[in-house]
Coordinates of N, CA and C in Angstrom, one line a residue:
M1 N 144.5 105.5 105.0 CA 143.3 104.5 104.0 C 143.2 103.4 106.2
E2 N 144.0 103.8 106.5 CA 143.2 102.6 108.4 C 142.3 103.3 108.7
G3 N 143.0 105.1 108.8 CA 141.9 106.2 109.9 C 140.5 106.1 109.2
R4 N 140.8 105.8 107.8 CA 139.1 105.8 106.9 C 138.3 104.7 107.0
Q5 N 139.5 103.2 107.5 CA 138.7 102.0 107.3 C 137.7 102.3 109.1
E6 N 138.9 102.4 110.2 CA 138.3 102.5 111.2 C 137.4 103.0 111.7
G7 N 137.1 104.4 111.4 CA 136.1 105.6 111.2 C 135.2 104.8 111.2
R8 N 134.8 104.1 109.5 CA 133.6 103.8 109.5 C 132.8 102.0 110.3
L9 N 134.1 101.4 110.8 CA 134.2 100.5 111.4 C 132.8 101.2 112.7
E10 N 133.3 102.1 113.2 CA 133.2 103.1 114.9 C 132.0 103.2 113.7
G11 N 131.7 103.9 113.5 CA 131.0 104.7 112.2 C 129.4 103.5 112.6
R12 N 129.7 101.7 111.9 CA 129.0 101.0 112.1 C 128.3 100.7 113.2
Q13 N 129.5 100.9 114.1 CA 129.2 100.0 115.2 C 127.6 101.0 116.4
E14 N 127.9 102.1 115.8 CA 127.4 102.7 116.7 C 125.9 102.9 115.9
G15 N 125.8 103.0 114.6 CA 125.0 102.7 113.6 C 123.9 101.9 115.0
R16 N 124.5 100.8 115.1 CA 124.0 99.6 115.3 C 122.9 99.6 116.3
L17 N 123.9 100.1 117.2 CA 123.4 100.3 119.0 C 122.4 101.7 118.7
E18 N 122.3 102.5 117.8 CA 121.6 103.2 117.9 C 120.3 103.1 117.5
G19 N 120.1 101.6 116.3 CA 119.3 100.7 115.8 C 119.2 100.1 117.0
R20 N 119.7 99.5 117.7 CA 118.9 98.4 118.2 C 118.1 99.8 119.8
Q21 N 118.6 100.8 120.2 CA 118.2 101.5 121.2 C 116.6 102.3 120.4
E22 N 116.7 102.6 119.5 CA 115.4 102.5 119.2 C 114.2 101.6 118.6
G23 N 114.5 100.0 118.0 CA 114.0 99.5 118.0 C 113.5 98.6 119.3
R24 N 114.6 99.2 120.7 CA 113.2 98.7 122.1 C 112.6 99.4 122.0
L25 N 112.6 100.2 122.2 CA 111.4 101.6 122.4 C 110.1 101.2 121.3
E26 N 110.6 101.6 120.3 CA 109.6 101.0 119.6 C 108.9 99.8 120.2
G27 N 109.1 98.6 120.1 CA 108.9 97.7 121.2 C 108.4 97.8 122.4
Q28 N 108.9 98.8 122.7 CA 107.9 99.4 124.3 C 107.0 100.3 124.4
D29 N 107.1 100.8 123.3 CA 105.7 101.5 122.7 C 104.9 100.8 122.5
E30 N 105.0 100.1 121.2 CA 104.3 98.7 121.2 C 102.9 98.2 122.6
M31 N 103.9 97.7 123.6 CA 103.8 96.7 124.2 C 102.3 97.5 124.9
A32 N 103.4 99.0 125.1 CA 102.4 99.5 126.0 C 101.2 99.8 125.7
T33 N 101.0 100.4 124.5 CA 99.7 101.1 123.3 C 98.8 99.4 123.9
L34 N 99.1 98.2 122.8 CA 98.6 97.0 123.5 C 97.8 96.7 125.2
S35 N 98.5 97.0 125.5 CA 98.4 96.9 127.1 C 97.0 97.6 127.5
E36 N 97.4 99.1 127.1 CA 96.4 99.4 127.1 C 95.3 99.7 126.7
K37 N 95.1 99.0 125.0 CA 93.8 98.9 124.8 C 93.0 97.5 125.0
L38 N 93.8 96.5 125.7 CA 93.6 95.3 127.1 C 92.9 95.7 127.8
I39 N 93.2 96.3 128.8 CA 93.1 96.9 129.7 C 91.8 97.4 129.5
L40 N 91.9 98.3 128.8 CA 90.5 99.2 128.8 C 89.0 98.6 128.2
A41 N 89.7 97.3 127.2 CA 88.6 96.4 126.9 C 88.6 95.5 127.8
D42 N 88.7 95.2 129.1 CA 88.6 94.2 129.9 C 89.1 92.9 129.5
R43 N 90.5 93.0 129.2 CA 90.8 92.0 129.4 C 92.2 91.6 128.9
I44 N 92.4 91.6 131.1 CA 93.6 91.3 131.3 C 94.1 90.0 131.3
S45 N 93.6 89.1 131.0 CA 93.7 87.7 131.1 C 94.5 87.1 129.9
E46 N 94.2 88.6 128.1 CA 95.0 87.9 127.7 C 96.1 89.0 127.5
L47 N 96.5 90.0 128.1 CA 97.3 90.6 128.4 C 98.5 89.9 129.1
L48 N 98.1 89.9 130.0 CA 99.4 88.6 131.1 C 99.4 87.3 130.0
K49 N 98.4 87.5 129.0 CA 99.2 86.4 128.4 C 99.7 86.2 126.9
A50 N 100.0 87.6 127.1 CA 101.3 88.2 125.6 C 102.2 88.9 125.9
S51 N 102.0 88.7 127.7 CA 103.1 89.7 128.2 C 104.6 88.2 128.4
T52 N 103.8 86.7 128.0 CA 104.7 85.2 127.6 C 104.7 84.9 127.0
D53 N 103.8 84.8 126.2 CA 103.6 84.4 124.2 C 104.1 85.1 123.8
R54 N 105.2 85.5 122.8 CA 105.7 86.0 121.9 C 104.1 85.9 120.8
E55 N 103.7 85.0 120.1 CA 102.9 84.4 119.5 C 101.4 85.1 119.8
Y56 N 101.5 84.6 120.3 CA 99.8 85.2 121.1 C 99.9 86.6 120.7
R57 N 100.5 87.7 121.4 CA 101.0 89.0 121.5 C 101.0 89.2 120.3
N58 N 101.4 88.8 119.3 CA 102.1 89.2 117.6 C 100.6 89.4 116.6
K59 N 99.9 88.1 117.5 CA 98.2 88.1 117.0 C 98.0 89.3 117.4
L60 N 97.5 89.9 118.9 CA 97.3 90.5 118.9 C 97.8 92.5 118.4
L61 N 98.2 91.9 118.4 CA 99.7 93.6 117.7 C 98.8 93.5 116.2
V62 N 98.2 92.7 116.2 CA 98.0 92.9 114.1 C 96.7 93.4 114.7
E63 N 96.1 92.5 115.6 CA 94.4 92.8 115.7 C 94.0 93.6 115.9
F64 N 94.7 94.4 116.9 CA 94.4 96.2 117.3 C 95.3 96.5 116.2
G65 N 96.2 96.5 115.0 CA 96.4 97.5 114.1 C 98.1 98.2 114.3
L66 N 98.4 97.6 115.6 CA 100.1 98.2 115.6 C 100.9 97.4 115.2
A67 N 100.9 96.4 113.8 CA 102.0 95.8 114.0 C 101.7 95.6 112.7

């Protein structure tokens, strides 16, 4: 019984770590795609703002259909 509980706990912890890593990779991919689109649209100043302003970045992600 105790071994099962330990196994479940370890499984949950591993799942959380994997989920976080997956989320980071997805976020990096989103930002890379947004950066590319802003550069191609010659909107460099907006890219700079998006890199530091989460609310503005989210607005742009919606605008470009990435969120």
